[in-house]
């Protein structure tokens, strides 16, 4: 039986990385959601792996946290 991508070992590292990026920016879920034009529940679902985040969403998330998306991706891949 195939494993869903958001449940893969590799993907499981992403939600806590997103949360850490948000927290280091000093943002609440609600504040980040406002910057992204999304509800707080979207942020919660991304940070708890209930929703898969694609590369463009990752870049938008990083920019909203005032982090260079390429630097964030390099940091994530180095984990």
C-alpha positions as YAML, in Angstrom:
chain: A
units: angstrom
residues:
- id: 1
  name: UNK
  ca: [0.00, 0.00, 0.00]
- id: 2
  name: UNK
  ca: [1.38, 3.42, -0.96]
- id: 3
  name: UNK
  ca: [2.12, 6.00, 1.70]
- id: 4
  name: UNK
  ca: [0.65, 9.45, 1.24]
- id: 5
  name: UNK
  ca: [3.33, 12.04, 0.59]
- id: 6
  name: UNK
  ca: [2.49, 14.10, 3.67]
- id: 7
  name: UNK
  ca: [3.00, 11.00, 5.81]
- id: 8
  name: UNK
  ca: [6.40, 10.11, 4.35]
- id: 9
  name: UNK
  ca: [9.47, 10.25, 6.56]
- id: 10
  name: UNK
  ca: [10.92, 13.10, 4.52]
- id: 11
  name: UNK
  ca: [7.74, 15.18, 4.65]
- id: 12
  name: UNK
  ca: [7.34, 14.81, 8.42]
- id: 13
  name: UNK
  ca: [10.27, 17.18, 8.90]
- id: 14
  name: UNK
  ca: [8.55, 20.04, 7.07]
- id: 15
  name: UNK
  ca: [5.66, 20.96, 9.40]
- id: 16
  name: UNK
  ca: [7.90, 21.59, 12.44]
- id: 17
  name: UNK
  ca: [10.28, 23.52, 10.19]
- id: 18
  name: UNK
  ca: [7.41, 25.77, 9.07]
- id: 19
  name: UNK
  ca: [6.32, 26.30, 12.66]
- id: 20
  name: UNK
  ca: [9.85, 27.19, 13.76]
- id: 21
  name: UNK
  ca: [10.17, 29.67, 10.89]
- id: 22
  name: UNK
  ca: [6.91, 31.34, 11.95]
- id: 23
  name: UNK
  ca: [7.86, 31.42, 15.62]
- id: 24
  name: UNK
  ca: [11.33, 32.87, 14.89]
- id: 25
  name: UNK
  ca: [9.56, 35.63, 12.96]
- id: 26
  name: UNK
  ca: [7.54, 36.35, 16.11]
- id: 27
  name: UNK
  ca: [4.23, 35.65, 14.39]
- id: 28
  name: UNK
  ca: [1.12, 33.92, 15.66]
- id: 29
  name: UNK
  ca: [-0.77, 31.58, 13.37]
- id: 30
  name: UNK
  ca: [-3.40, 34.27, 12.94]
- id: 31
  name: UNK
  ca: [-0.82, 36.93, 12.01]
- id: 32
  name: UNK
  ca: [0.89, 34.68, 9.47]
- id: 33
  name: UNK
  ca: [-2.47, 33.71, 8.03]
- id: 34
  name: UNK
  ca: [-3.31, 37.37, 7.55]
- id: 35
  name: UNK
  ca: [-0.02, 37.95, 5.72]
- id: 36
  name: UNK
  ca: [-0.73, 34.97, 3.48]
- id: 37
  name: UNK
  ca: [-4.39, 35.84, 2.94]
- id: 38
  name: UNK
  ca: [-5.40, 32.56, 4.58]
- id: 39
  name: UNK
  ca: [-7.36, 31.68, 7.74]
- id: 40
  name: UNK
  ca: [-5.59, 30.62, 10.93]
- id: 41
  name: UNK
  ca: [-6.84, 27.08, 10.33]
- id: 42
  name: UNK
  ca: [-4.73, 26.90, 7.14]
- id: 43
  name: UNK
  ca: [-1.58, 27.65, 9.16]
- id: 44
  name: UNK
  ca: [-2.56, 25.10, 11.80]
- id: 45
  name: UNK
  ca: [-3.21, 22.43, 9.17]
- id: 46
  name: UNK
  ca: [0.15, 23.06, 7.47]
- id: 47
  name: UNK
  ca: [2.01, 22.94, 10.79]
- id: 48
  name: UNK
  ca: [0.35, 19.69, 11.85]
- id: 49
  name: UNK
  ca: [0.71, 17.91, 8.48]
- id: 50
  name: UNK
  ca: [-3.04, 17.88, 7.89]
- id: 51
  name: UNK
  ca: [-2.38, 19.83, 4.69]
- id: 52
  name: UNK
  ca: [0.45, 19.37, 2.25]
- id: 53
  name: UNK
  ca: [2.53, 22.46, 1.40]
- id: 54
  name: UNK
  ca: [3.88, 22.78, -2.14]
- id: 55
  name: UNK
  ca: [7.05, 24.62, -3.11]
- id: 56
  name: UNK
  ca: [5.29, 27.86, -4.07]
- id: 57
  name: UNK
  ca: [3.43, 27.89, -0.74]
- id: 58
  name: UNK
  ca: [6.73, 27.24, 1.05]
- id: 59
  name: UNK
  ca: [8.28, 30.26, -0.70]
- id: 60
  name: UNK
  ca: [5.27, 32.46, 0.13]
- id: 61
  name: UNK
  ca: [5.41, 31.27, 3.78]
- id: 62
  name: UNK
  ca: [9.13, 32.10, 4.01]
- id: 63
  name: UNK
  ca: [8.66, 35.56, 2.52]
- id: 64
  name: UNK
  ca: [5.80, 36.26, 4.93]
- id: 65
  name: UNK
  ca: [8.21, 35.37, 7.75]
- id: 66
  name: UNK
  ca: [10.81, 37.77, 6.27]
- id: 67
  name: UNK
  ca: [13.10, 34.85, 5.33]
- id: 68
  name: UNK
  ca: [14.74, 34.36, 1.95]
- id: 69
  name: UNK
  ca: [12.95, 31.32, 0.43]
- id: 70
  name: UNK
  ca: [16.15, 29.93, -1.08]
- id: 71
  name: UNK
  ca: [18.00, 30.20, 2.22]
- id: 72
  name: UNK
  ca: [15.06, 28.55, 3.99]
- id: 73
  name: UNK
  ca: [14.98, 25.69, 1.48]
- id: 74
  name: UNK
  ca: [18.74, 25.15, 1.81]
- id: 75
  name: UNK
  ca: [18.38, 25.06, 5.59]
- id: 76
  name: UNK
  ca: [15.50, 22.59, 5.36]
- id: 77
  name: UNK
  ca: [17.41, 20.31, 2.97]
- id: 78
  name: UNK
  ca: [20.42, 20.33, 5.31]
- id: 79
  name: UNK
  ca: [18.34, 18.80, 8.13]
...
